[in-house]
mmCIF file with all atom_site columns, C-alpha atoms in Angstrom:
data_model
loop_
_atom_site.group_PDB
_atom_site.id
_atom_site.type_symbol
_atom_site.label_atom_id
_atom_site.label_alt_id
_atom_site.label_comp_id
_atom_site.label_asym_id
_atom_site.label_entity_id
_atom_site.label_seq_id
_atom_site.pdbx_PDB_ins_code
_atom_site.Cartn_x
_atom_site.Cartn_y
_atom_site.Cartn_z
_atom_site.occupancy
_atom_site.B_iso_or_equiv
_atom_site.pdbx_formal_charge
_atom_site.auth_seq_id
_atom_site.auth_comp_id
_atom_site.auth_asym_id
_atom_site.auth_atom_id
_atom_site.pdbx_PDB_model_num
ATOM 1   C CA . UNK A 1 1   ? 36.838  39.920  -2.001  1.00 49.00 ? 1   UNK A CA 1
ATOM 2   C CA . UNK A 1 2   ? 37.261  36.406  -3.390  1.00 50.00 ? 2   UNK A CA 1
ATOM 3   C CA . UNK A 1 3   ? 37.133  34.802  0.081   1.00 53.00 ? 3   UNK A CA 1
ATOM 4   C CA . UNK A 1 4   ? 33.607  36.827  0.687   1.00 51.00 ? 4   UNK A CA 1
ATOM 5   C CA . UNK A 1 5   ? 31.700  35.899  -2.483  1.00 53.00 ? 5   UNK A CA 1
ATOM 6   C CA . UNK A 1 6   ? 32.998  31.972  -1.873  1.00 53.00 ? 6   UNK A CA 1
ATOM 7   C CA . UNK A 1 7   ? 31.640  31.997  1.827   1.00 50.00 ? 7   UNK A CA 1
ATOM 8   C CA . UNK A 1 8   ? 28.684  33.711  0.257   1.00 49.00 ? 8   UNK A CA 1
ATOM 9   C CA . UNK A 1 9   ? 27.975  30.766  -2.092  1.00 48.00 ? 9   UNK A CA 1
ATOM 10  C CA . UNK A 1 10  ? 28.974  28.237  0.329   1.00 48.00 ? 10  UNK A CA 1
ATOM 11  C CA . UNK A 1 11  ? 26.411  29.357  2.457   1.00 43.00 ? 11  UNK A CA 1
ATOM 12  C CA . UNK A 1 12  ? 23.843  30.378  -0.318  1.00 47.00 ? 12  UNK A CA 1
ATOM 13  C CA . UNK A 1 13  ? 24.265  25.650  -1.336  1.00 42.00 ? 13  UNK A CA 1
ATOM 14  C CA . UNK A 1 14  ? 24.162  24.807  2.430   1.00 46.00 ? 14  UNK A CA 1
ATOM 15  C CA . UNK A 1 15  ? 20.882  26.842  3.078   1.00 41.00 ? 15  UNK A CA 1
ATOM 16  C CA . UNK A 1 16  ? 19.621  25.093  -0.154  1.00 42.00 ? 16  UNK A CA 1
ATOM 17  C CA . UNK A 1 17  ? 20.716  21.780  1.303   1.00 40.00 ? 17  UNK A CA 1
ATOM 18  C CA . UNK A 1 18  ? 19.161  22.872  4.678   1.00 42.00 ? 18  UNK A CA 1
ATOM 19  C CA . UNK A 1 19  ? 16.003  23.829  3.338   1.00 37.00 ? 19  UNK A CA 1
ATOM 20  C CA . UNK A 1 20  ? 15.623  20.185  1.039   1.00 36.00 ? 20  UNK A CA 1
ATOM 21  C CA . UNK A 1 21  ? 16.165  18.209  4.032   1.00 39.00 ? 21  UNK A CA 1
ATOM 22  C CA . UNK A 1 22  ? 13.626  20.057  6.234   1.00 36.00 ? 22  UNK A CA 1
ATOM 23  C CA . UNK A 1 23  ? 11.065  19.526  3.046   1.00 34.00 ? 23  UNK A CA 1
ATOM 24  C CA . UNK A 1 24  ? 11.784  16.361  2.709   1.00 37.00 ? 24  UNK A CA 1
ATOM 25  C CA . UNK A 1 25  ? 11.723  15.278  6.751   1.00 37.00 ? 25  UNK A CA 1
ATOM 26  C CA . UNK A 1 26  ? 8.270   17.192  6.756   1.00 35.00 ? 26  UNK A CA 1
ATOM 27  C CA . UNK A 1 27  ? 6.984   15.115  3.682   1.00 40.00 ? 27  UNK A CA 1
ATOM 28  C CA . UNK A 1 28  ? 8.446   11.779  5.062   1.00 41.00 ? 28  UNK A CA 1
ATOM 29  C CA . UNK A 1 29  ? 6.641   12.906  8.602   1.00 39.00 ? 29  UNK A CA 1
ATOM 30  C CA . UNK A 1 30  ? 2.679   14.000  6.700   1.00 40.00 ? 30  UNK A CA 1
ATOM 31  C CA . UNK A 1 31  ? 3.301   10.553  4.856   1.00 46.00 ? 31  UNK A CA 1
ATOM 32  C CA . UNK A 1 32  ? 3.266   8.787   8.375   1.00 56.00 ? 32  UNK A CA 1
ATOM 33  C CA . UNK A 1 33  ? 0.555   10.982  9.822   1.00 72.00 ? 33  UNK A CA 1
ATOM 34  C CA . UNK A 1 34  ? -3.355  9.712   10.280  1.00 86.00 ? 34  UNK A CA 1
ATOM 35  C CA . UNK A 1 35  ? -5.429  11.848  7.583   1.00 88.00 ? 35  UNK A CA 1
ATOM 36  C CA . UNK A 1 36  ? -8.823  12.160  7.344   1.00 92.00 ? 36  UNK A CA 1
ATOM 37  C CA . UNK A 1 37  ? -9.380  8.549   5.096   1.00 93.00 ? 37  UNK A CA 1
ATOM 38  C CA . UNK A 1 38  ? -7.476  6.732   7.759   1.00 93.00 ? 38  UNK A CA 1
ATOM 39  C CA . UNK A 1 39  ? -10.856 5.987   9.771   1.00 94.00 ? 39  UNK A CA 1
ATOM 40  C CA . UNK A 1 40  ? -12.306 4.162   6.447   1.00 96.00 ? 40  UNK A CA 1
ATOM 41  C CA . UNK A 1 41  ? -8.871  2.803   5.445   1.00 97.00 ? 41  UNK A CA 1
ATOM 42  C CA . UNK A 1 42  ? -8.857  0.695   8.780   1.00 97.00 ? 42  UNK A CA 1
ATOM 43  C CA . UNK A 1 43  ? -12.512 0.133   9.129   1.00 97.00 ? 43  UNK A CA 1
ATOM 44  C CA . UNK A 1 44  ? -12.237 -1.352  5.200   1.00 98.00 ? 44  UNK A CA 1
ATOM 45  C CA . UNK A 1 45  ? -9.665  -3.095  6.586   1.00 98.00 ? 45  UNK A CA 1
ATOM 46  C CA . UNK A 1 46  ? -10.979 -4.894  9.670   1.00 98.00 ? 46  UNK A CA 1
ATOM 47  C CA . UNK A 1 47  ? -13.854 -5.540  7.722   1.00 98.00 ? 47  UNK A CA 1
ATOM 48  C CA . UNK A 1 48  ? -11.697 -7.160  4.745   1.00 98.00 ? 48  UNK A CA 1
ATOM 49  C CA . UNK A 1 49  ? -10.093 -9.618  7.077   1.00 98.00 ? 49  UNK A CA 1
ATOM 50  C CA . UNK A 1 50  ? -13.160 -10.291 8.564   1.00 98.00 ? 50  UNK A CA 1
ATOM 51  C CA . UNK A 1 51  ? -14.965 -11.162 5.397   1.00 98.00 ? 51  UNK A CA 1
ATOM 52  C CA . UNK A 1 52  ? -11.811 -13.493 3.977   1.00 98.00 ? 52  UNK A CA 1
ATOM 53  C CA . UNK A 1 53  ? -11.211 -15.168 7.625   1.00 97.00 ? 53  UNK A CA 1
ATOM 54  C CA . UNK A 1 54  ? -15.040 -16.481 7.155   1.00 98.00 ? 54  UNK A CA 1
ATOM 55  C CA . UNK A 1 55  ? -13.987 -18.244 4.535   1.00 98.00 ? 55  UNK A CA 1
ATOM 56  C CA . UNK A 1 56  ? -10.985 -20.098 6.092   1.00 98.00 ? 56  UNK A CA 1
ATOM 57  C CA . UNK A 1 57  ? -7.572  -20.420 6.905   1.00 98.00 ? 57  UNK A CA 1
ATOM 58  C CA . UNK A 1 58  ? -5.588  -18.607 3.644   1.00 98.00 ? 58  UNK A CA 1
ATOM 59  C CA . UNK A 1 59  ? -3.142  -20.402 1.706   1.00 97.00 ? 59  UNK A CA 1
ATOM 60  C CA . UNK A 1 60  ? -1.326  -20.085 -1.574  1.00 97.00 ? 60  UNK A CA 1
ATOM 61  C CA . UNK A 1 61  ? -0.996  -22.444 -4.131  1.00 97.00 ? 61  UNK A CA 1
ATOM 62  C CA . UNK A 1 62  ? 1.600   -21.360 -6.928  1.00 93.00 ? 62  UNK A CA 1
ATOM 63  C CA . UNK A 1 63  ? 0.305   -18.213 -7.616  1.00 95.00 ? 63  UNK A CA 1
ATOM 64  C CA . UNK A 1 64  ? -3.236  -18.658 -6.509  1.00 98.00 ? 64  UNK A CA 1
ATOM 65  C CA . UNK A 1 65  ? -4.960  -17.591 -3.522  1.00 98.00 ? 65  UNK A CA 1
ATOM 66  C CA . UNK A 1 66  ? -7.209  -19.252 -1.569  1.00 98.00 ? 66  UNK A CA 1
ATOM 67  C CA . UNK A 1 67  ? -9.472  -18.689 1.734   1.00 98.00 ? 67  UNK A CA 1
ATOM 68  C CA . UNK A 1 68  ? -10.557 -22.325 3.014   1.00 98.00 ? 68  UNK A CA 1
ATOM 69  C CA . UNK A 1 69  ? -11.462 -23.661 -0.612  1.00 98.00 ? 69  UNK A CA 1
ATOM 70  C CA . UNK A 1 70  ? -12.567 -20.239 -2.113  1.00 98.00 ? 70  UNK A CA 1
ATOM 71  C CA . UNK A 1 71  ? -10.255 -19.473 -4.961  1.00 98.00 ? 71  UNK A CA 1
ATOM 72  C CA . UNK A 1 72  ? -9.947  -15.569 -4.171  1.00 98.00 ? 72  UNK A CA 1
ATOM 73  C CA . UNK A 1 73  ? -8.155  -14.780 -8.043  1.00 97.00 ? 73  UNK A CA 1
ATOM 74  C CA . UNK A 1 74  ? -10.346 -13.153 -9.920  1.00 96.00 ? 74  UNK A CA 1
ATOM 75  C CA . UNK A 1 75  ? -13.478 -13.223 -7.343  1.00 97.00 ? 75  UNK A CA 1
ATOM 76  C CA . UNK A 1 76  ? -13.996 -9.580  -7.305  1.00 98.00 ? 76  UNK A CA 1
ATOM 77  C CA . UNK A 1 77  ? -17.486 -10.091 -4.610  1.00 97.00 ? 77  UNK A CA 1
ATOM 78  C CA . UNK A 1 78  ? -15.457 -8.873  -1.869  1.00 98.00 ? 78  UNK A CA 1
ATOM 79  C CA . UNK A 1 79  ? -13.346 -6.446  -2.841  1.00 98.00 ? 79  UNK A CA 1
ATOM 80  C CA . UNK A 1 80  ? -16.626 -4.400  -4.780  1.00 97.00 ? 80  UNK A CA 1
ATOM 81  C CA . UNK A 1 81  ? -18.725 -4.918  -1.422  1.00 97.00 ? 81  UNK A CA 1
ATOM 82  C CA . UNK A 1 82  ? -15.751 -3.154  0.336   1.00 97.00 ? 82  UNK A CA 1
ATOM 83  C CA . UNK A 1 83  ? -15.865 -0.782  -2.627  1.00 96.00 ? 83  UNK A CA 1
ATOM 84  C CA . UNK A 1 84  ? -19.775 0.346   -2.361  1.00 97.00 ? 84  UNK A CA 1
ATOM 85  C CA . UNK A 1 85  ? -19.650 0.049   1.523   1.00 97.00 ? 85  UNK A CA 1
ATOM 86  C CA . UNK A 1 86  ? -16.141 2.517   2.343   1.00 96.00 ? 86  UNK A CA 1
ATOM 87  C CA . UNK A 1 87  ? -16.122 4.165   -1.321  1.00 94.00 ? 87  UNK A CA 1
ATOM 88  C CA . UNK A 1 88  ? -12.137 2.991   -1.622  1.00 94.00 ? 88  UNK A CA 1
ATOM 89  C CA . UNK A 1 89  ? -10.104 0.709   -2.982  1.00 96.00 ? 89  UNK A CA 1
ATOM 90  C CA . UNK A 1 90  ? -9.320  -2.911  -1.798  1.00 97.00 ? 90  UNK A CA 1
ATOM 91  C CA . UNK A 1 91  ? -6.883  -5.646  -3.003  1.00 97.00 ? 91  UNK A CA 1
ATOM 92  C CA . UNK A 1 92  ? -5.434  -9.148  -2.576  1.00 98.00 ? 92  UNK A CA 1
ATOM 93  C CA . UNK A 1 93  ? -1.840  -9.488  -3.498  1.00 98.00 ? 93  UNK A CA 1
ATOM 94  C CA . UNK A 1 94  ? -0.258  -13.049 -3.488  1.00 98.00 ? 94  UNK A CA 1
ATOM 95  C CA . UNK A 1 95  ? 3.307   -13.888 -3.125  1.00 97.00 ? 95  UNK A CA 1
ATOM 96  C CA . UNK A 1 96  ? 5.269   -14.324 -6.056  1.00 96.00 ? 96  UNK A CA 1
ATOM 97  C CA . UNK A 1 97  ? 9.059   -14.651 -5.642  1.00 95.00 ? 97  UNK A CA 1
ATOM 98  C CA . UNK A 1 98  ? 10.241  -11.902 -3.410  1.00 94.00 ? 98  UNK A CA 1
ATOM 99  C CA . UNK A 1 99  ? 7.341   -9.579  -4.734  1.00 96.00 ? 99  UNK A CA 1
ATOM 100 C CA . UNK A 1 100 ? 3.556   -9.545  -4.561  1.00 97.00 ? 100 UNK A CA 1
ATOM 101 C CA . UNK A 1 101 ? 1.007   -9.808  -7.908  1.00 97.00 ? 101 UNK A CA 1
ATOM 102 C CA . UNK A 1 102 ? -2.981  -8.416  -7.447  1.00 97.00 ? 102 UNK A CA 1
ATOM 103 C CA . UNK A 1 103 ? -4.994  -11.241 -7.664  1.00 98.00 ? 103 UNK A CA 1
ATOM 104 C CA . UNK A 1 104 ? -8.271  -9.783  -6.929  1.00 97.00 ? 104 UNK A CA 1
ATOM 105 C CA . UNK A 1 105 ? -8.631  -5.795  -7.144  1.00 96.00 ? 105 UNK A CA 1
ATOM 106 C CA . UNK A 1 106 ? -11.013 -2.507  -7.352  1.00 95.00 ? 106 UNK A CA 1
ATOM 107 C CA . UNK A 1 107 ? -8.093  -0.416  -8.669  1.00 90.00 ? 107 UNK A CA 1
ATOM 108 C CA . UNK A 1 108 ? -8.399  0.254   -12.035 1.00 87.00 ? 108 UNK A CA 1
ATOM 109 C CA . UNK A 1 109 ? -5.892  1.140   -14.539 1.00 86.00 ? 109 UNK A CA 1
ATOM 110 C CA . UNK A 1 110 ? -6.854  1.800   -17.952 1.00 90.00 ? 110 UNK A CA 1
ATOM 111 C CA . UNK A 1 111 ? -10.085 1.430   -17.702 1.00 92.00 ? 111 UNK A CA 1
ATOM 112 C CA . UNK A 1 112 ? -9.827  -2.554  -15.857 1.00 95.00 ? 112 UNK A CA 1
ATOM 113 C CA . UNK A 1 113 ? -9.246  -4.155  -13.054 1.00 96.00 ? 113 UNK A CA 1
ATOM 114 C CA . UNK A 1 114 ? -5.189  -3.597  -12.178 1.00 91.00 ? 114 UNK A CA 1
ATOM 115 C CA . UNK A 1 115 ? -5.175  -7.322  -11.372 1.00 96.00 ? 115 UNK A CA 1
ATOM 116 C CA . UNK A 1 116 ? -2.125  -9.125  -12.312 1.00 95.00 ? 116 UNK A CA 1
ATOM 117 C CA . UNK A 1 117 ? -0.373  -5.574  -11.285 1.00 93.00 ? 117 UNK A CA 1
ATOM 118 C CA . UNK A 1 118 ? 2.887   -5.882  -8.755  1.00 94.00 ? 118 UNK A CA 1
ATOM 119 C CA . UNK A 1 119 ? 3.149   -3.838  -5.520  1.00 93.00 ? 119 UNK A CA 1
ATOM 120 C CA . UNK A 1 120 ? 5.836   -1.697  -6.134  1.00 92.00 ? 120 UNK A CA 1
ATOM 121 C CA . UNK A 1 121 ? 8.840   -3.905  -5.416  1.00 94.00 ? 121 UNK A CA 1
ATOM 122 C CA . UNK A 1 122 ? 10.567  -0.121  -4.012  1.00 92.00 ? 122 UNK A CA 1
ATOM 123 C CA . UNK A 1 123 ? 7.965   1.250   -1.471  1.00 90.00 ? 123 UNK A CA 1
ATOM 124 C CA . UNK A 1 124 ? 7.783   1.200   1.883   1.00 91.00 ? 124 UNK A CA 1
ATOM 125 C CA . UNK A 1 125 ? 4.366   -1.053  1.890   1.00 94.00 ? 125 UNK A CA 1
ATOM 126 C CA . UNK A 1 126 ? 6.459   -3.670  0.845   1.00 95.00 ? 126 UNK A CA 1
ATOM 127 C CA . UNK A 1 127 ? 9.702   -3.270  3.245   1.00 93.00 ? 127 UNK A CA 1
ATOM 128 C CA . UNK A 1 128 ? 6.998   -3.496  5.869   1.00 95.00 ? 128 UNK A CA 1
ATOM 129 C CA . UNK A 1 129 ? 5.197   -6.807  4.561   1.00 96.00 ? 129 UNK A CA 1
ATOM 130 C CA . UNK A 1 130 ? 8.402   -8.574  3.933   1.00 95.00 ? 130 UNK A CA 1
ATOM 131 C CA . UNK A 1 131 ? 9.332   -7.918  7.356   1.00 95.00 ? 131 UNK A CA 1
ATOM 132 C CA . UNK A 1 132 ? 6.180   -9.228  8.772   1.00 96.00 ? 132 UNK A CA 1
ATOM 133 C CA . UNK A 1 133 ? 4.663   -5.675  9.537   1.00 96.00 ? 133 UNK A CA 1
ATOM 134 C CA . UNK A 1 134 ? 1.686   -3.795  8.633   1.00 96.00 ? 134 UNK A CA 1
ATOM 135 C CA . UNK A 1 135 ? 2.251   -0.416  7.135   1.00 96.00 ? 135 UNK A CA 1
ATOM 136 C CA . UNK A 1 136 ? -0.272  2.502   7.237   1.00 96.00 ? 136 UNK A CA 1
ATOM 137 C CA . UNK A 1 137 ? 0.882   5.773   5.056   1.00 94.00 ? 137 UNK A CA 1
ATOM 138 C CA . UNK A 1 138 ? 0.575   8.176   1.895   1.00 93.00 ? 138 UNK A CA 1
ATOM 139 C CA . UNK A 1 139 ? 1.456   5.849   -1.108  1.00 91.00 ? 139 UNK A CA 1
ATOM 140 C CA . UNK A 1 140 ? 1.558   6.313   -5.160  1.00 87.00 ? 140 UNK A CA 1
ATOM 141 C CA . UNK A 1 141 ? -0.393  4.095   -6.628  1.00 85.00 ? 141 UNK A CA 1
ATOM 142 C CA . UNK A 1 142 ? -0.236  4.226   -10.431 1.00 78.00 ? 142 UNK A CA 1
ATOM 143 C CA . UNK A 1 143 ? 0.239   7.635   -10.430 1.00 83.00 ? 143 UNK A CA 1
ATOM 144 C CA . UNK A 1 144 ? -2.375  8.734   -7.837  1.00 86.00 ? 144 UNK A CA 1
ATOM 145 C CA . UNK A 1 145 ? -1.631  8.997   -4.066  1.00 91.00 ? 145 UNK A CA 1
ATOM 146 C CA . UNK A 1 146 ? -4.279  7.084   -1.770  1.00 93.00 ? 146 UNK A CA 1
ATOM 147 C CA . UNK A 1 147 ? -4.259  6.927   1.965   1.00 96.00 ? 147 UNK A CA 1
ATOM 148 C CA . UNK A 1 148 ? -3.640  2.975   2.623   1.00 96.00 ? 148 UNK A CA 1
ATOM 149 C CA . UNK A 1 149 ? -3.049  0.022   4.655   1.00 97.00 ? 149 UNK A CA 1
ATOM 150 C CA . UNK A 1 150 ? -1.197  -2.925  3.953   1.00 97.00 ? 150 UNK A CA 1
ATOM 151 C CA . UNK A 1 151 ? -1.433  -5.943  6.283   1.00 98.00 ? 151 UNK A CA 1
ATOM 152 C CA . UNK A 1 152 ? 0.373   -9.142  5.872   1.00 98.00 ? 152 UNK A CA 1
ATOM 153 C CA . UNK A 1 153 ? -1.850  -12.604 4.820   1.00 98.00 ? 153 UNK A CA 1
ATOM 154 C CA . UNK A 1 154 ? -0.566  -15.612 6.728   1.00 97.00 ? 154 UNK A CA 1
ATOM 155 C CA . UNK A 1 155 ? -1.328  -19.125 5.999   1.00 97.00 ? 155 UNK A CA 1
ATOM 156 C CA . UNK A 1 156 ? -1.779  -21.650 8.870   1.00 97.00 ? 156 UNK A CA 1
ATOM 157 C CA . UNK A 1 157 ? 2.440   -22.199 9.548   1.00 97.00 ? 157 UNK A CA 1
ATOM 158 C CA . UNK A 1 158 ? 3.017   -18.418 9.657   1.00 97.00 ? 158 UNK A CA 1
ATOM 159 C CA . UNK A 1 159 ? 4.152   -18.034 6.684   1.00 97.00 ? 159 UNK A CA 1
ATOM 160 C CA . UNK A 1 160 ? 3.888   -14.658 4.432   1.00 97.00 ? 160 UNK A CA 1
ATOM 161 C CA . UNK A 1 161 ? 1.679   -15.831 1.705   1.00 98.00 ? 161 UNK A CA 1
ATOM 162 C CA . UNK A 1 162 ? 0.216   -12.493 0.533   1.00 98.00 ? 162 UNK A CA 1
ATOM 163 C CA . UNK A 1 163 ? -1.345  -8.772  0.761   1.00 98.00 ? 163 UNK A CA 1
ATOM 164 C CA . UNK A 1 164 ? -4.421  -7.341  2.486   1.00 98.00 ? 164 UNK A CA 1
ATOM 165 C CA . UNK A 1 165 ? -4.774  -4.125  0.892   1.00 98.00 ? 165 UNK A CA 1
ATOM 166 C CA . UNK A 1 166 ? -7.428  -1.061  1.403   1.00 98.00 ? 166 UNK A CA 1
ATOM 167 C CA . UNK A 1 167 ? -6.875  2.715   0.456   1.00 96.00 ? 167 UNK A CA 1
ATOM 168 C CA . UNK A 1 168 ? -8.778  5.978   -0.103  1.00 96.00 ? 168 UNK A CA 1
ATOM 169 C CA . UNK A 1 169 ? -7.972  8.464   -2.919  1.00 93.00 ? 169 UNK A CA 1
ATOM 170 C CA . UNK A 1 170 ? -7.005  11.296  -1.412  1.00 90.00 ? 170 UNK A CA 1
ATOM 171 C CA . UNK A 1 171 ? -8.784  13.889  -3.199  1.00 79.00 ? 171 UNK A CA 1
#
């Protein structure tokens, strides 16, 4: 009888296991999967790039971002025209050391701006960026999950410089 009950419970923890890794593979596969945001995320996108590309050829100075001669660090004009025109959020991040600081943002966090913020140095937005990738998905951000898009900024030698960022709250 002690051989059944020990099969039993060997069983019982691999159909546990079983069933965490099929929840787990299906969350990892709906955080991958177009929702219905990701239309605005990437028009808010296309139109972000758009709007900062008018401006000029982006480049980083220490830990200031600029667009041709347009300081983008605290200039909030287009991320709240983005913001009124989409109804989601939009960022610029700028390199600083391995990780990436808001410079310019409509996500708030107690009640202001998040600006001076990090991207989170552990999600996959930024495994993406550093390796010279956009990445579309389901991400946290402080504490609320948004629809997103993160897209590389490049300055004129091809060099990683910073973050376009646009999301939708999923609600």
């Amino acid at each position: 009888m002690f051989g059944i009950n020990n099969n039993r419970s060997q069983l019982s923890l691999i159909g546990k296991v079983f069933v965490s890794s099929i929840a787990a593979i299906l969350f990892s596969v709906s955080a991958y999967a177009d929702t219905e945001f990701t239309p605005k995320v990437k028009a808010a996108m296309a139109e972000l790039k758009q709007l900062t590309a008018k401006l000029g050829t982006p480049k980083a100075e220490g830990e200031e971002l600029f667009f041709g001669s347009t300081k983008m660090n605290g200039n909030f004009e287009i991320v709240d025209a983005l913001k009124t025109k989409f109804g989601g959020t939009a960022t610029l991040f700028v390199k600083k050391g391995t990780g990436f600081v808001r410079i310019t943002t409509n996500v708030i966090k107690d009640g202001n701006r998040a600006v001076g913020t990090q991207l989170d140095p552990n999600g996959p937005a930024i495994a993406a960026i550093h390796q010279g990738k956009a990445y579309y998905g389901i991400v946290d951000i402080l504490g609320k999950l948004y629809d997103t898009g993160y897209e590389p900024i490049k300055n004129a030698k091809g060099d990683i410089v910073g973050i376009y960022y646009t999301g939708q709250l999923m609600e």
